[in-house]
PDB file of C-alpha atoms in Angstrom:
ATOM      1  CA  UNK A  29      25.294  -3.783 -28.738  1.00 72.00           C
ATOM      2  CA  UNK A  30      26.657  -3.695 -25.188  1.00 88.00           C
ATOM      3  CA  UNK A  31      25.324  -6.299 -22.784  1.00 96.00           C
ATOM      4  CA  UNK A  32      22.850  -5.093 -20.173  1.00 97.00           C
ATOM      5  CA  UNK A  33      24.405  -4.060 -16.857  1.00 97.00           C
ATOM      6  CA  UNK A  34      22.136  -5.462 -14.137  1.00 98.00           C
ATOM      7  CA  UNK A  35      22.759  -4.464 -10.512  1.00 96.00           C
ATOM      8  CA  UNK A  36      22.067  -7.575  -8.438  1.00 95.00           C
ATOM      9  CA  UNK A  37      20.037  -6.911  -5.255  1.00 91.00           C
ATOM     10  CA  UNK A  38      20.532  -3.145  -5.629  1.00 91.00           C
ATOM     11  CA  UNK A  39      16.792  -2.625  -5.335  1.00 88.00           C
ATOM     12  CA  UNK A  40      16.647  -4.313  -1.930  1.00 86.00           C
ATOM     13  CA  UNK A  41      17.315  -0.954  -0.259  1.00 84.00           C
ATOM     14  CA  UNK A  42      16.774   2.684  -1.166  1.00 83.00           C
ATOM     15  CA  UNK A  43      20.495   3.305  -0.660  1.00 87.00           C
ATOM     16  CA  UNK A  44      21.329   0.538  -3.128  1.00 89.00           C
ATOM     17  CA  UNK A  45      18.799   1.948  -5.585  1.00 87.00           C
ATOM     18  CA  UNK A  46      20.411   5.382  -5.377  1.00 88.00           C
ATOM     19  CA  UNK A  47      23.928   4.016  -5.844  1.00 91.00           C
ATOM     20  CA  UNK A  48      22.906   1.939  -8.865  1.00 91.00           C
ATOM     21  CA  UNK A  49      21.193   4.923 -10.447  1.00 90.00           C
ATOM     22  CA  UNK A  50      24.289   7.044  -9.843  1.00 91.00           C
ATOM     23  CA  UNK A  51      26.349   4.404 -11.613  1.00 93.00           C
ATOM     24  CA  UNK A  52      23.938   4.421 -14.555  1.00 93.00           C
ATOM     25  CA  UNK A  53      23.111   0.713 -14.784  1.00 95.00           C
ATOM     26  CA  UNK A  54      20.483  -0.531 -17.219  1.00 95.00           C
ATOM     27  CA  UNK A  55      18.470  -2.671 -14.788  1.00 95.00           C
ATOM     28  CA  UNK A  56      18.103  -2.800 -11.005  1.00 94.00           C
ATOM     29  CA  UNK A  57      17.242  -6.225  -9.576  1.00 95.00           C
ATOM     30  CA  UNK A  58      15.370  -6.815  -6.331  1.00 93.00           C
ATOM     31  CA  UNK A  59      14.057  -9.852  -4.446  1.00 91.00           C
ATOM     32  CA  UNK A  60      10.280  -9.815  -3.914  1.00 92.00           C
ATOM     33  CA  UNK A  61       8.695 -11.816  -1.079  1.00 86.00           C
ATOM     34  CA  UNK A  62       4.991 -12.138  -0.298  1.00 86.00           C
ATOM     35  CA  UNK A  63       4.816 -12.147   3.500  1.00 74.00           C
ATOM     36  CA  UNK A  64       1.632 -11.834   5.553  1.00 72.00           C
ATOM     37  CA  UNK A  65      -0.245 -10.180   2.722  1.00 78.00           C
ATOM     38  CA  UNK A  66       2.506  -7.650   1.968  1.00 80.00           C
ATOM     39  CA  UNK A  67       5.036  -7.471  -0.841  1.00 87.00           C
ATOM     40  CA  UNK A  68       8.454  -6.997   0.751  1.00 85.00           C
ATOM     41  CA  UNK A  69      11.737  -6.314  -1.002  1.00 79.00           C
ATOM     42  CA  UNK A  70      14.631  -8.089   0.740  1.00 71.00           C
ATOM     43  CA  UNK A  71      17.190 -10.836   0.310  1.00 53.00           C
ATOM     44  CA  UNK A  72      16.956 -12.147   3.878  1.00 46.00           C
ATOM     45  CA  UNK A  73      14.502 -14.972   4.570  1.00 46.00           C
ATOM     46  CA  UNK A  74      11.980 -15.303   7.364  1.00 42.00           C
ATOM     47  CA  UNK A  75      12.472 -17.996  10.020  1.00 39.00           C
ATOM     48  CA  UNK A  76       8.885 -18.952  10.798  1.00 45.00           C
ATOM     49  CA  UNK A  77       7.935 -17.877  14.337  1.00 46.00           C
ATOM     50  CA  UNK A  78      11.523 -16.998  15.269  1.00 37.00           C
ATOM     51  CA  UNK A  79      12.172 -13.240  15.654  1.00 38.00           C
ATOM     52  CA  UNK A  80      14.845 -12.817  12.971  1.00 34.00           C
ATOM     53  CA  UNK A  81      15.545 -12.789   9.249  1.00 35.00           C
ATOM     54  CA  UNK A  82      18.496 -14.777   8.008  1.00 34.00           C
ATOM     55  CA  UNK A  83      20.889 -15.665   5.231  1.00 46.00           C
ATOM     56  CA  UNK A  84      23.960 -17.871   5.401  1.00 45.00           C
ATOM     57  CA  UNK A  85      26.171 -15.162   6.902  1.00 40.00           C
ATOM     58  CA  UNK A  86      23.695 -12.602   8.147  1.00 44.00           C
ATOM     59  CA  UNK A  87      20.998 -12.186  10.802  1.00 39.00           C
ATOM     60  CA  UNK A  88      18.592  -9.304  11.247  1.00 40.00           C
ATOM     61  CA  UNK A  89      15.764  -8.553  13.651  1.00 39.00           C
ATOM     62  CA  UNK A  90      12.349  -9.462  12.271  1.00 40.00           C
ATOM     63  CA  UNK A  91      10.983  -6.264  13.802  1.00 40.00           C
ATOM     64  CA  UNK A  92      13.279  -3.998  11.774  1.00 42.00           C
ATOM     65  CA  UNK A  93      11.529  -1.881   9.112  1.00 43.00           C
ATOM     66  CA  UNK A  94      11.225  -3.658   5.761  1.00 50.00           C
ATOM     67  CA  UNK A  95      11.127  -2.000   2.370  1.00 63.00           C
ATOM     68  CA  UNK A  96       7.895  -2.570   0.490  1.00 68.00           C
ATOM     69  CA  UNK A  97       7.703  -3.047  -3.265  1.00 79.00           C
ATOM     70  CA  UNK A  98       5.302  -0.105  -3.509  1.00 78.00           C
ATOM     71  CA  UNK A  99       7.877   2.178  -1.847  1.00 79.00           C
ATOM     72  CA  UNK A 100      10.609   0.959  -4.174  1.00 75.00           C
ATOM     73  CA  UNK A 101       8.552   1.557  -7.315  1.00 78.00           C
ATOM     74  CA  UNK A 102       7.647   5.039  -6.084  1.00 78.00           C
ATOM     75  CA  UNK A 103      11.317   5.852  -5.458  1.00 65.00           C
ATOM     76  CA  UNK A 104      12.257   4.635  -8.932  1.00 63.00           C
ATOM     77  CA  UNK A 105       9.662   6.541 -10.933  1.00 65.00           C
ATOM     78  CA  UNK A 106      12.281   8.720 -12.616  1.00 63.00           C
ATOM     79  CA  UNK A 107      12.966   6.018 -15.192  1.00 69.00           C
ATOM     80  CA  UNK A 108      14.581   3.039 -13.492  1.00 76.00           C
ATOM     81  CA  UNK A 109      13.963  -0.349 -15.102  1.00 89.00           C
ATOM     82  CA  UNK A 110      13.447  -2.934 -12.409  1.00 93.00           C
ATOM     83  CA  UNK A 111      13.822  -6.688 -12.511  1.00 96.00           C
ATOM     84  CA  UNK A 112      11.563  -8.243  -9.896  1.00 95.00           C
ATOM     85  CA  UNK A 113      12.905 -11.624  -8.779  1.00 95.00           C
ATOM     86  CA  UNK A 114       9.882 -13.421  -7.319  1.00 95.00           C
ATOM     87  CA  UNK A 115      10.693 -15.743  -4.426  1.00 91.00           C
ATOM     88  CA  UNK A 116       8.755 -18.772  -3.231  1.00 84.00           C
ATOM     89  CA  UNK A 117       6.873 -21.642  -4.843  1.00 83.00           C
ATOM     90  CA  UNK A 118       3.402 -20.093  -4.844  1.00 86.00           C
ATOM     91  CA  UNK A 119       1.722 -17.690  -7.257  1.00 92.00           C
ATOM     92  CA  UNK A 120       0.433 -15.384  -4.496  1.00 89.00           C
ATOM     93  CA  UNK A 121       3.369 -13.006  -4.943  1.00 90.00           C
ATOM     94  CA  UNK A 122       2.810 -12.789  -8.690  1.00 94.00           C
ATOM     95  CA  UNK A 123      -0.891 -12.109  -8.269  1.00 94.00           C
ATOM     96  CA  UNK A 124      -0.151  -9.387  -5.700  1.00 93.00           C
ATOM     97  CA  UNK A 125       2.493  -7.834  -7.973  1.00 93.00           C
ATOM     98  CA  UNK A 126      -0.014  -7.757 -10.840  1.00 94.00           C
ATOM     99  CA  UNK A 127      -2.563  -5.967  -8.628  1.00 92.00           C
ATOM    100  CA  UNK A 128       0.021  -3.501  -7.348  1.00 88.00           C
ATOM    101  CA  UNK A 129       1.247  -2.587 -10.832  1.00 88.00           C
ATOM    102  CA  UNK A 130      -2.353  -2.013 -11.934  1.00 88.00           C
ATOM    103  CA  UNK A 131      -3.343   0.013  -8.866  1.00 85.00           C
ATOM    104  CA  UNK A 132      -0.266   2.247  -9.060  1.00 80.00           C
ATOM    105  CA  UNK A 133      -0.570   2.810 -12.792  1.00 78.00           C
ATOM    106  CA  UNK A 134       2.915   1.445 -13.406  1.00 77.00           C
ATOM    107  CA  UNK A 135       3.017   0.976 -17.175  1.00 79.00           C
ATOM    108  CA  UNK A 136       6.755   1.279 -17.798  1.00 84.00           C
ATOM    109  CA  UNK A 137       8.453  -1.957 -18.895  1.00 91.00           C
ATOM    110  CA  UNK A 138       9.445  -4.170 -15.977  1.00 94.00           C
ATOM    111  CA  UNK A 139      11.334  -7.456 -16.033  1.00 96.00           C
ATOM    112  CA  UNK A 140       9.939 -10.247 -13.858  1.00 97.00           C
ATOM    113  CA  UNK A 141      12.041 -13.332 -13.236  1.00 97.00           C
ATOM    114  CA  UNK A 142      12.045 -16.416 -11.065  1.00 96.00           C
ATOM    115  CA  UNK A 143      12.783 -20.120 -10.783  1.00 96.00           C
ATOM    116  CA  UNK A 144       9.102 -20.901 -10.184  1.00 95.00           C
ATOM    117  CA  UNK A 145       7.865 -20.342 -13.709  1.00 96.00           C
ATOM    118  CA  UNK A 146       4.153 -20.517 -12.919  1.00 95.00           C
ATOM    119  CA  UNK A 147       4.520 -17.181 -11.135  1.00 96.00           C
ATOM    120  CA  UNK A 148       6.212 -15.644 -14.155  1.00 97.00           C
ATOM    121  CA  UNK A 149       3.462 -16.989 -16.417  1.00 96.00           C
ATOM    122  CA  UNK A 150       0.906 -15.095 -14.300  1.00 95.00           C
ATOM    123  CA  UNK A 151       2.723 -11.808 -14.859  1.00 95.00           C
ATOM    124  CA  UNK A 152       3.517 -12.487 -18.523  1.00 95.00           C
ATOM    125  CA  UNK A 153      -0.130 -11.723 -19.334  1.00 93.00           C
ATOM    126  CA  UNK A 154       0.515  -8.040 -18.582  1.00 94.00           C
ATOM    127  CA  UNK A 155       1.600  -6.233 -21.785  1.00 92.00           C
ATOM    128  CA  UNK A 156       4.434  -4.212 -20.224  1.00 92.00           C
ATOM    129  CA  UNK A 157       5.891  -7.119 -18.206  1.00 95.00           C
ATOM    130  CA  UNK A 158       8.927  -8.789 -19.788  1.00 97.00           C
ATOM    131  CA  UNK A 159       9.045 -12.401 -18.506  1.00 98.00           C
ATOM    132  CA  UNK A 160      12.412 -13.947 -17.669  1.00 98.00           C
ATOM    133  CA  UNK A 161      12.739 -17.624 -16.682  1.00 98.00           C
ATOM    134  CA  UNK A 162      15.590 -18.540 -14.311  1.00 98.00           C
ATOM    135  CA  UNK A 163      17.617 -21.742 -14.063  1.00 98.00           C
ATOM    136  CA  UNK A 164      20.030 -22.576 -11.238  1.00 97.00           C
ATOM    137  CA  UNK A 165      20.536 -26.336 -11.767  1.00 98.00           C
ATOM    138  CA  UNK A 166      21.241 -28.556 -14.777  1.00 98.00           C
ATOM    139  CA  UNK A 167      17.768 -30.057 -14.493  1.00 98.00           C
ATOM    140  CA  UNK A 168      16.203 -26.595 -14.591  1.00 98.00           C
ATOM    141  CA  UNK A 169      18.347 -25.671 -17.583  1.00 98.00           C
ATOM    142  CA  UNK A 170      17.246 -28.789 -19.485  1.00 98.00           C
ATOM    143  CA  UNK A 171      13.588 -27.929 -18.862  1.00 97.00           C
ATOM    144  CA  UNK A 172      14.255 -24.309 -19.775  1.00 97.00           C
ATOM    145  CA  UNK A 173      15.703 -25.255 -23.147  1.00 97.00           C
ATOM    146  CA  UNK A 174      12.635 -27.360 -23.933  1.00 96.00           C
ATOM    147  CA  UNK A 175      10.306 -24.584 -22.797  1.00 95.00           C
ATOM    148  CA  UNK A 176      11.801 -21.802 -24.916  1.00 96.00           C
ATOM    149  CA  UNK A 177      12.140 -24.077 -27.961  1.00 94.00           C
ATOM    150  CA  UNK A 178       8.370 -24.587 -27.851  1.00 92.00           C
ATOM    151  CA  UNK A 179       7.924 -20.950 -28.767  1.00 84.00           C
ATOM    152  CA  UNK A 180       6.323 -19.667 -25.579  1.00 80.00           C
ATOM    153  CA  UNK A 181       6.495 -15.843 -25.409  1.00 84.00           C
ATOM    154  CA  UNK A 182       9.512 -15.421 -23.128  1.00 95.00           C
ATOM    155  CA  UNK A 183      11.594 -12.245 -23.255  1.00 97.00           C
ATOM    156  CA  UNK A 184      14.694 -13.641 -21.614  1.00 98.00           C
ATOM    157  CA  UNK A 185      16.376 -16.260 -19.480  1.00 98.00           C
ATOM    158  CA  UNK A 186      18.644 -15.975 -16.450  1.00 98.00           C
ATOM    159  CA  UNK A 187      21.046 -18.895 -16.083  1.00 98.00           C
ATOM    160  CA  UNK A 188      23.760 -19.480 -13.487  1.00 98.00           C
ATOM    161  CA  UNK A 189      27.163 -18.945 -15.092  1.00 98.00           C
ATOM    162  CA  UNK A 190      28.408 -22.437 -14.222  1.00 98.00           C
ATOM    163  CA  UNK A 191      25.789 -23.922 -16.555  1.00 98.00           C
ATOM    164  CA  UNK A 192      26.704 -21.894 -19.630  1.00 98.00           C
ATOM    165  CA  UNK A 193      28.932 -22.581 -22.602  1.00 98.00           C
ATOM    166  CA  UNK A 194      28.942 -21.051 -26.082  1.00 97.00           C
ATOM    167  CA  UNK A 195      26.623 -23.687 -27.596  1.00 98.00           C
ATOM    168  CA  UNK A 196      24.076 -23.345 -24.790  1.00 98.00           C
ATOM    169  CA  UNK A 197      24.021 -19.552 -25.098  1.00 98.00           C
ATOM    170  CA  UNK A 198      23.627 -19.838 -28.873  1.00 98.00           C
ATOM    171  CA  UNK A 199      20.683 -22.246 -28.550  1.00 97.00           C
ATOM    172  CA  UNK A 200      18.931 -20.050 -26.017  1.00 97.00           C
ATOM    173  CA  UNK A 201      19.584 -16.887 -28.027  1.00 97.00           C
ATOM    174  CA  UNK A 202      17.677 -18.316 -30.977  1.00 96.00           C
ATOM    175  CA  UNK A 203      14.480 -18.153 -28.918  1.00 96.00           C
ATOM    176  CA  UNK A 204      14.837 -15.193 -26.502  1.00 97.00           C
ATOM    177  CA  UNK A 205      16.068 -11.617 -26.699  1.00 96.00           C
ATOM    178  CA  UNK A 206      18.225 -11.655 -23.576  1.00 98.00           C
ATOM    179  CA  UNK A 207      20.423 -14.365 -22.073  1.00 98.00           C
ATOM    180  CA  UNK A 208      21.462 -13.186 -18.599  1.00 98.00           C
ATOM    181  CA  UNK A 209      23.856 -14.801 -16.181  1.00 98.00           C
ATOM    182  CA  UNK A 210      24.968 -14.440 -12.559  1.00 97.00           C
ATOM    183  CA  UNK A 211      27.040 -14.047 -10.473  1.00 97.00           C
ATOM    184  CA  UNK A 212      29.605 -12.039 -12.427  1.00 98.00           C
ATOM    185  CA  UNK A 213      31.689 -10.396  -9.719  1.00 97.00           C
ATOM    186  CA  UNK A 214      35.162  -9.989 -11.205  1.00 98.00           C
ATOM    187  CA  UNK A 215      36.594  -8.804 -14.513  1.00 98.00           C
ATOM    188  CA  UNK A 216      37.914 -12.236 -15.532  1.00 98.00           C
ATOM    189  CA  UNK A 217      34.427 -13.714 -15.211  1.00 98.00           C
ATOM    190  CA  UNK A 218      32.981 -10.731 -17.071  1.00 98.00           C
ATOM    191  CA  UNK A 219      35.360 -11.331 -19.967  1.00 98.00           C
ATOM    192  CA  UNK A 220      34.545 -15.040 -19.997  1.00 98.00           C
ATOM    193  CA  UNK A 221      30.770 -14.496 -20.030  1.00 98.00           C
ATOM    194  CA  UNK A 222      30.950 -11.835 -22.730  1.00 97.00           C
ATOM    195  CA  UNK A 223      33.077 -14.268 -24.717  1.00 97.00           C
ATOM    196  CA  UNK A 224      30.137 -16.690 -24.646  1.00 97.00           C
ATOM    197  CA  UNK A 225      27.912 -13.936 -26.159  1.00 97.00           C
ATOM    198  CA  UNK A 226      25.826 -13.499 -23.019  1.00 98.00           C
ATOM    199  CA  UNK A 227      23.988 -10.162 -23.314  1.00 97.00           C
ATOM    200  CA  UNK A 228      22.882  -9.599 -19.725  1.00 98.00           C
ATOM    201  CA  UNK A 229      25.408  -9.379 -16.875  1.00 98.00           C
ATOM    202  CA  UNK A 230      24.108  -9.633 -13.296  1.00 98.00           C
ATOM    203  CA  UNK A 231      26.670  -8.427 -10.771  1.00 98.00           C
ATOM    204  CA  UNK A 232      26.932  -7.416  -7.110  1.00 95.00           C
ATOM    205  CA  UNK A 233      30.096  -5.436  -7.801  1.00 97.00           C
ATOM    206  CA  UNK A 234      29.908  -1.766  -8.897  1.00 96.00           C
ATOM    207  CA  UNK A 235      33.410  -2.007 -10.389  1.00 97.00           C
ATOM    208  CA  UNK A 236      32.339  -4.828 -12.716  1.00 98.00           C
ATOM    209  CA  UNK A 237      29.195  -2.973 -13.774  1.00 97.00           C
ATOM    210  CA  UNK A 238      31.203   0.214 -14.347  1.00 97.00           C
ATOM    211  CA  UNK A 239      33.661  -1.693 -16.539  1.00 97.00           C
ATOM    212  CA  UNK A 240      30.804  -3.150 -18.569  1.00 97.00           C
ATOM    213  CA  UNK A 241      29.218   0.288 -18.994  1.00 96.00           C
ATOM    214  CA  UNK A 242      32.427   1.651 -20.541  1.00 94.00           C
ATOM    215  CA  UNK A 243      32.620  -1.060 -23.224  1.00 87.00           C
TER     216      UNK A 243
END
């Protein structure tokens, strides 16, 4: 079976959502922040009291309109599968996501992932939520391998590509349905990750996702 084509950050804007749907990807990923009681979908981070949002190479006014998770889910009701990447080291976002899904009657399968696993555990109690545990460092990967080997009900894992080799993917695949990796932003990296038997490709590049969709 072809590996899942996952459009990284495509759900962080309605334009990105539309483009990913036009391409026909399997999953649209978005970054979910809990900020001042509201669930916002964005990659940029807040800067405390300072009037801007930031990333390493980008600044934006804090007063600019921000996409809410509720708006995104409404726009994607035609069948999009989302992967909600929960940000932050508190469970408030997960609890708010659980309430929102219940209030909006969203019962389609949705992937929820994050590096703070307590948040994912909160959402894993919902029958239609597919929990995905993320690992960015070698220490996180070591803990992840122990966690999934214990038999906890985890649908998938998302592991940075630099941490993966064939043996690691094989060990993880014995316990979860999907082993995802990121970033996969060129064809050579795509070939290398598929060669490790990864079955979820997270990419920022439409050309890479399109290539995967043809295979």
